[in-house]
Short mmCIF file of C-alpha atoms in Angstrom, two decimals:
data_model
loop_
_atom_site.label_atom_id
_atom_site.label_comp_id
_atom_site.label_asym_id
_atom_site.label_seq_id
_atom_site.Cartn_x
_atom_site.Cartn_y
_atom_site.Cartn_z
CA UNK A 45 40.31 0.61 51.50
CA UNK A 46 37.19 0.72 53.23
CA UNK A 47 35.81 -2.77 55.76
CA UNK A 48 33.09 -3.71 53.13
CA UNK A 49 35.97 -3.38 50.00
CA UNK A 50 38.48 -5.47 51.71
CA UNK A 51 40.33 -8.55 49.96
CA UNK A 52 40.44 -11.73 51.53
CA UNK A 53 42.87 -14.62 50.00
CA UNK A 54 40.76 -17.62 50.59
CA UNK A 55 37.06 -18.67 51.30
CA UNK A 56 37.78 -20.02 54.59
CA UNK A 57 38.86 -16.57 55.57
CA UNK A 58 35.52 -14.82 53.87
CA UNK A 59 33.85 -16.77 55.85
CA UNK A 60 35.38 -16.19 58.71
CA UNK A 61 35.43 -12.26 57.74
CA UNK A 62 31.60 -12.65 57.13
CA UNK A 63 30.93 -13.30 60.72
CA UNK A 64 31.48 -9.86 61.74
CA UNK A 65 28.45 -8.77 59.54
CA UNK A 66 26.80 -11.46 60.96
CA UNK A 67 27.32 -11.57 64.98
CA UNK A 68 28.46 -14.63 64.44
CA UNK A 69 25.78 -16.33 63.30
CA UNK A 70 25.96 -18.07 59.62
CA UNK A 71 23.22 -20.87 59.48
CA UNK A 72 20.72 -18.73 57.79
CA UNK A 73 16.91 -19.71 57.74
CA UNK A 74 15.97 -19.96 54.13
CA UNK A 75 12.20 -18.95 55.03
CA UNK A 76 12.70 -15.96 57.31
CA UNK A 77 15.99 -15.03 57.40
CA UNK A 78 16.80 -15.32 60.91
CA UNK A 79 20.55 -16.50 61.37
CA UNK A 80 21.92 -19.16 63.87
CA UNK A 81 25.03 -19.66 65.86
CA UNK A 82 24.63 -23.57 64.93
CA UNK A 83 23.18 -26.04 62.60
CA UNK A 84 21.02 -27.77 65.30
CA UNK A 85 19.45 -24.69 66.25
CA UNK A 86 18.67 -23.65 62.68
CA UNK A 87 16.94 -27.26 62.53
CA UNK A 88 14.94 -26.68 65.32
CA UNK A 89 14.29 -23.03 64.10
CA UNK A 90 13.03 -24.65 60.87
CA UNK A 91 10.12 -27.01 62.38
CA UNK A 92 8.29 -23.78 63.12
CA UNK A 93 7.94 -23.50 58.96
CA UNK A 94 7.30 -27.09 58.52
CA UNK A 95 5.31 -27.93 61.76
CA UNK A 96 7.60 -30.85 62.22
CA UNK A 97 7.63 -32.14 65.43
CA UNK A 98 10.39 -34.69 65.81
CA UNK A 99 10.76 -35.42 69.80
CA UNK A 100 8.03 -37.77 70.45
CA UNK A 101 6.73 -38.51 74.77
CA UNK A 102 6.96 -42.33 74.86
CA UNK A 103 4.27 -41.89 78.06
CA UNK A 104 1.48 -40.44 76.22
CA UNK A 105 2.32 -40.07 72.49
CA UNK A 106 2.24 -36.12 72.60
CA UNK A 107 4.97 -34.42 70.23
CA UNK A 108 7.53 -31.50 70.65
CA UNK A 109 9.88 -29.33 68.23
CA UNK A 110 13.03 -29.48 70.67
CA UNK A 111 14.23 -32.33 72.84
CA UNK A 112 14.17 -28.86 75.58
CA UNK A 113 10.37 -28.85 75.11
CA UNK A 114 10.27 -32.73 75.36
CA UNK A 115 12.05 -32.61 78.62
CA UNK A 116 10.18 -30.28 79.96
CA UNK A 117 6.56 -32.29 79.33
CA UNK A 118 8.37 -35.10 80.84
CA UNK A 119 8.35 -33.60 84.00
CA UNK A 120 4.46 -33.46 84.44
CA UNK A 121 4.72 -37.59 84.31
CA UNK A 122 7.29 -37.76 86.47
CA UNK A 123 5.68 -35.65 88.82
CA UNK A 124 8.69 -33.21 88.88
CA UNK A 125 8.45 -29.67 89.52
CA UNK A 126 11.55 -28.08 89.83
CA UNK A 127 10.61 -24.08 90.00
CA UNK A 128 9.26 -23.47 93.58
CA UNK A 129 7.48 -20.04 94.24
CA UNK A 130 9.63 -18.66 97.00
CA UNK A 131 6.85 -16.48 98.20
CA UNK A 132 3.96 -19.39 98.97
CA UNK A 133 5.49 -22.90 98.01
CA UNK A 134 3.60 -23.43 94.73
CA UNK A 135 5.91 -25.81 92.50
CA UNK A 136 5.76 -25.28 88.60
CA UNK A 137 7.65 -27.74 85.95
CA UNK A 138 8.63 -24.78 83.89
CA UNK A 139 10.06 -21.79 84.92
CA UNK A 140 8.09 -19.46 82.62
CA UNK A 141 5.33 -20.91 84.58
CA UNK A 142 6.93 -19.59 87.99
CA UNK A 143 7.47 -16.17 86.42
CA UNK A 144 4.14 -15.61 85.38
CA UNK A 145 2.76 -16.71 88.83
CA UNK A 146 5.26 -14.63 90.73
CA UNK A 147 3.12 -11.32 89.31
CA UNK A 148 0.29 -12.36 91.19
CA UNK A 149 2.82 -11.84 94.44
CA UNK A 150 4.34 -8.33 93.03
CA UNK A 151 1.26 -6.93 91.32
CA UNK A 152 3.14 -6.90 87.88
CA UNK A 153 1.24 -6.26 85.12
CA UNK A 154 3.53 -6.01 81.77
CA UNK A 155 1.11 -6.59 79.37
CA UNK A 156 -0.20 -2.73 78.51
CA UNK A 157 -3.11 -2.26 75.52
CA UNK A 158 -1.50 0.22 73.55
CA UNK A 159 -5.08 1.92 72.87
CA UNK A 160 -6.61 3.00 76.81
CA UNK A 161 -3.20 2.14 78.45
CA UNK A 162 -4.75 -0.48 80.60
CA UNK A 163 -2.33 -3.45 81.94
CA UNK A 164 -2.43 -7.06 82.42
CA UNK A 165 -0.65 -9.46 84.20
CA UNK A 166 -1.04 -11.97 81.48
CA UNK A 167 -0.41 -11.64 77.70
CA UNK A 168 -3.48 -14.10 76.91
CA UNK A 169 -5.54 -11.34 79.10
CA UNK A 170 -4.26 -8.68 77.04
CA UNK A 171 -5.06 -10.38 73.89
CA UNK A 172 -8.99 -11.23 74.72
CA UNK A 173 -8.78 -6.73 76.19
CA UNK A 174 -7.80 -6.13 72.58
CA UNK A 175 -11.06 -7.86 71.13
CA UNK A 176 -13.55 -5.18 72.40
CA UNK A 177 -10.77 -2.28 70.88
CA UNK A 178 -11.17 -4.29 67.51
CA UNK A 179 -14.93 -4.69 67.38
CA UNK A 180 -15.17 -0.76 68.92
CA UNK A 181 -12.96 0.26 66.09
CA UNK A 182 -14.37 -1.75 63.26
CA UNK A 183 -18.23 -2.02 64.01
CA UNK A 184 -19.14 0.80 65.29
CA UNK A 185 -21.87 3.60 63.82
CA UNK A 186 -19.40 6.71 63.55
CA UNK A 187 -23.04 8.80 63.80
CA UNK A 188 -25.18 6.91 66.85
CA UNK A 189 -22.26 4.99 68.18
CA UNK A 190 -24.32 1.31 67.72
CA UNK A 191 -22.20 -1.32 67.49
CA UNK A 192 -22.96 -4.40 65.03
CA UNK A 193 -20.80 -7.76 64.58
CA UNK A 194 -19.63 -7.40 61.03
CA UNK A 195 -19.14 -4.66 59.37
CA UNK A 196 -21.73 -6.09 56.59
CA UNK A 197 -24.03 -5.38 59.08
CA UNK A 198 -22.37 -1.82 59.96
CA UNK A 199 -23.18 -0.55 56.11
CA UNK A 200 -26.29 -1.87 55.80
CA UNK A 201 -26.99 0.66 58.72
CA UNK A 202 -25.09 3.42 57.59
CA UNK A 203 -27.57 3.97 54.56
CA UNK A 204 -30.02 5.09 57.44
CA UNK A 205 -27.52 7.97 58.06
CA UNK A 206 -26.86 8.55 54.86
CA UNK A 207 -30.16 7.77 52.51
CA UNK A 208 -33.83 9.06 52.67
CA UNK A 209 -35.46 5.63 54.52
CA UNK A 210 -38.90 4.83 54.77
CA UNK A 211 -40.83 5.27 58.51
CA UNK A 212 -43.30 3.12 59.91
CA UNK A 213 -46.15 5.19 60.93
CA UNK A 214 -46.81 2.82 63.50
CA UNK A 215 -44.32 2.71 66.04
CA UNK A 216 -41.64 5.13 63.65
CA UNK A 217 -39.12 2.54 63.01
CA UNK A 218 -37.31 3.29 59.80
CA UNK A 219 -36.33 1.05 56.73
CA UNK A 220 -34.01 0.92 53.79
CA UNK A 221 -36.93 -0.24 51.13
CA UNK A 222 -40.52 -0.43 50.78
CA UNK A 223 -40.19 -3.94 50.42
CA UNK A 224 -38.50 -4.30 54.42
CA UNK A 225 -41.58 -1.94 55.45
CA UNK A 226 -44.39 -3.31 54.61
CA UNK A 227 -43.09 -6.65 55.93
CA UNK A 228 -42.73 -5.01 58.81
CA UNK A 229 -46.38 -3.80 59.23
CA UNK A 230 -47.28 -7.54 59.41
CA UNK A 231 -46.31 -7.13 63.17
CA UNK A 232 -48.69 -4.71 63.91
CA UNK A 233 -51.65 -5.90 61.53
CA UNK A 234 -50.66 -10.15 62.94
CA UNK A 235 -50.96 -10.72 58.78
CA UNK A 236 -48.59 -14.02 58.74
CA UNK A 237 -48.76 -15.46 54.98
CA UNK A 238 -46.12 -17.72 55.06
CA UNK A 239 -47.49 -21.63 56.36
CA UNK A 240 -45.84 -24.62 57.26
CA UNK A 241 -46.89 -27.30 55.22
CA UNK A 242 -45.82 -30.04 57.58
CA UNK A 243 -47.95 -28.54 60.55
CA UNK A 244 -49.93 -25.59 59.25
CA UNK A 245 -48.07 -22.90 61.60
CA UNK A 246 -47.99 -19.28 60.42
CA UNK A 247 -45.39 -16.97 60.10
CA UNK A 248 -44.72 -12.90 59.57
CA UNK A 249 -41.74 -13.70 57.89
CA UNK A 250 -40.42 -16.09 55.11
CA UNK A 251 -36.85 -17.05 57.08
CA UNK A 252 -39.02 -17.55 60.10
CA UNK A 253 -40.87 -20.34 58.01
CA UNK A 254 -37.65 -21.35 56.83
CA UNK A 255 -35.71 -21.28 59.93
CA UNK A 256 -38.47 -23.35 61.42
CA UNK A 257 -39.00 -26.13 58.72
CA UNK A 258 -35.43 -27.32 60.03
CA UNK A 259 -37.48 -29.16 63.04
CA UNK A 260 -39.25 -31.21 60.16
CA UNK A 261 -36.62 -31.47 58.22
CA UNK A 262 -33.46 -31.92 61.06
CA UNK A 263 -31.24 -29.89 59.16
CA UNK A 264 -28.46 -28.47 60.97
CA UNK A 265 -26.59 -26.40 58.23
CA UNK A 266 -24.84 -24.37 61.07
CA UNK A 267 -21.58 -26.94 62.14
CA UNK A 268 -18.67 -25.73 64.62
CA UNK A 269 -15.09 -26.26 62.74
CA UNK A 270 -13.61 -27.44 66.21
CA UNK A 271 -16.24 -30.25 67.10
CA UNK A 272 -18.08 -30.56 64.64
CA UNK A 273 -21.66 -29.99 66.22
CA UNK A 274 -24.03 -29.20 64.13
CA UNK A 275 -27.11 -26.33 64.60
CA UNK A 276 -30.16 -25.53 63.66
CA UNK A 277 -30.07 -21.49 64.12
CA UNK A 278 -27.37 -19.30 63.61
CA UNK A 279 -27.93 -18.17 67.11
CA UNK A 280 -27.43 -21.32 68.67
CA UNK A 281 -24.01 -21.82 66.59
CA UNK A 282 -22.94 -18.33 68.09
CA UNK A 283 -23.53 -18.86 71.91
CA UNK A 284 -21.79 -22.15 71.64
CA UNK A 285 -18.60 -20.46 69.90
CA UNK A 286 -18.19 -18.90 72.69
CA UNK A 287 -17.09 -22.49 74.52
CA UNK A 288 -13.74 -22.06 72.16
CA UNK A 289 -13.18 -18.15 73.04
CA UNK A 290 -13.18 -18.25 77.07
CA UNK A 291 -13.56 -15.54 79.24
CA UNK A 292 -10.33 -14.98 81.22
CA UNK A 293 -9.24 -13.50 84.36
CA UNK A 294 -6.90 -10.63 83.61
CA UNK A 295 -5.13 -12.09 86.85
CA UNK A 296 -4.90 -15.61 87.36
CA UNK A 297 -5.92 -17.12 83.87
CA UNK A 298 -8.66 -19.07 85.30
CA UNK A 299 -11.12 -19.08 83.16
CA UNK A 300 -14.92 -19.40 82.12
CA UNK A 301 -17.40 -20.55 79.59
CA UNK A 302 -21.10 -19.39 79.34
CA UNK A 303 -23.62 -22.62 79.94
#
C-alpha cells in the first residue's frame, strides 16, 4: 500500500506520521497557512495578523512582537553595540545592521530592478528605483512619450491622439472642446470675467477665482493624512508630500527632503 494509504493504529501515531508531510512543523497559522516547529513561534507568527505587540520597553514605552526584537531595542539604551565592522570599527546593535553596512566595504549591491537590471546596495533604494518604472509604465503617452501623474490625466490626453481637437489659431495649442478653447483665447485677448467680490481682482479662469477666494476665506481643503497640515492649493499639498517620500542614496541610505 502506497505512503499516503497507510494505516496507523492510534492518533498519537497520525500525528506523529503527519510530520513527515509536514517537515516537522504542526502549529499551523490559521490566517496564512505557514506551519511552525512550536507553539510560541506560531504566537509570535500570529501578531503579524493581529498587530499585537506584546513586549513592551520599560525605558521609553515603545512596543515589539518578540521578546528577540525587544532585546534588541534595549541595546540602543544601554548603549550596547555588539556587531563591530571588522573593516573600519563602526559598532551596530543589530547584526542586520552590520551586514548591510559591510556592502559599502565590498561594493555589494543585491538588490537588482528586474526591469533595466540596475543594482542597489539597499532594498529601500531599490524600492524608491522602482517608482520611476511604475509611473514610466503607467503614465506615459504610448504616441509622444509625455508623462502625466495619474492616468486620469493620461486619457484625458490620449483623446488628442485619438479625436479631431480644436486649434488655437493663436499660438496652435490644441483642445478637447470648444468650451476649453475659447477659455483659452482669454490669454491672448487679457478678457478676465471672473471678479473677486472681496477685493475686486480679475481672473481668466473660474478655479483661478476660486482657488484664490481661499485667502478670504482661509480654507485649506487640501490636509496631509500623516500631520495633518492643512493647504490651500493642491500644489502646495504635493511639494510637501514629498517630506514623507525621501529621496535616498542608493548607497548609504542617507537621505533628503526638498525645502
Amino acid at each position: 500500500m502506497s505512503q499516503s494509504g497507510k494505516y496507523l493504529r492510534n492518533k498519537a501515531l497520525l500525528k506523529a506520521h503527519q510530520l513527515i508531510h509536514t517537515g516537522g512543523k504542526q502549529y499551523n497559522c490559521s490566517e496564512c497557512g505557514k506551519s511552525f516547529k512550536r507553539s510560541l513561534s506560531l504566537v509570535e507568527h500570529m501578531q503579524l495578523h493581529t498587530g499585537e505587540k506584546t513586549f513592551t520597553c520599560f525605558d521609553c514605552g515603545k512596543s515589539f512582537r518578540t521578546k528577540a526584537d525587544l532585546t534588541t531595542h534595549q541595546r540602543i539604551h544601554m548603549g550596547e553595540t555588539p556587531f563591530p565592522c571588522p573593516e573600519c570599527g563602526e559598532n551596530f546593535t543589530r547584526r542586520a545592521n552590520l551586514v548591510r553596512h559591510q556592502r559599502i566595504h565590498t561594493g555589494e549591491k543585491p538588490f537588482s530592478c528586474p526591469d533595466c537590471g540596475k543594482c542597489f546596495t539597499h532594498k529601500s533604494a531599490l524600492d524608491m528605483h522602482l517608482r520611476i518604472h511604475t509611473l514610466l509604465k503607467i503614465f506615459t503617452c504610448s504616441e509622444c512619450d509625455k508623462i502625466f501623474t495619474n492616468n486620469t490625466c493620461l486619457e484625458s490626453h490620449m483623446r488628442i491622439h485619438t479625436e479631431i481637437p480644436y486649434k488655437c489659431s493663436e499660438c496652435g495649442k490644441y483642445f478637447l472642446s470648444t468650451g476649453n478653447l475659447q477659455a483659452h483665447y482669454r490669454v491672448h485677448t487679457g478678457e478676465k470675467p471672473f471678479t473677486c467680490s472681496e477685493c475686486g481682482k480679475h481672473f481668466i479662469y473660474q478655479s483661478h477665482l476660486v482657488k484664490h477666494l481661499r485667502i478670504h476665506t482661509g480654507e485649506k481643503p487640501y490636509k496631509c493624512p500623516e500631520w495633518g497640515k492643512c493647504f490651500h492649493r493642491s500644489s502646495q499639498f504635493t511639494h510637501h508630500e514629498m517630506i514623507h517620500t525621501p529621496f535616498t542614496c542608493e548607497e548609504c541610505d542617507v537621505f533628503s527632503v526638498p525645502l
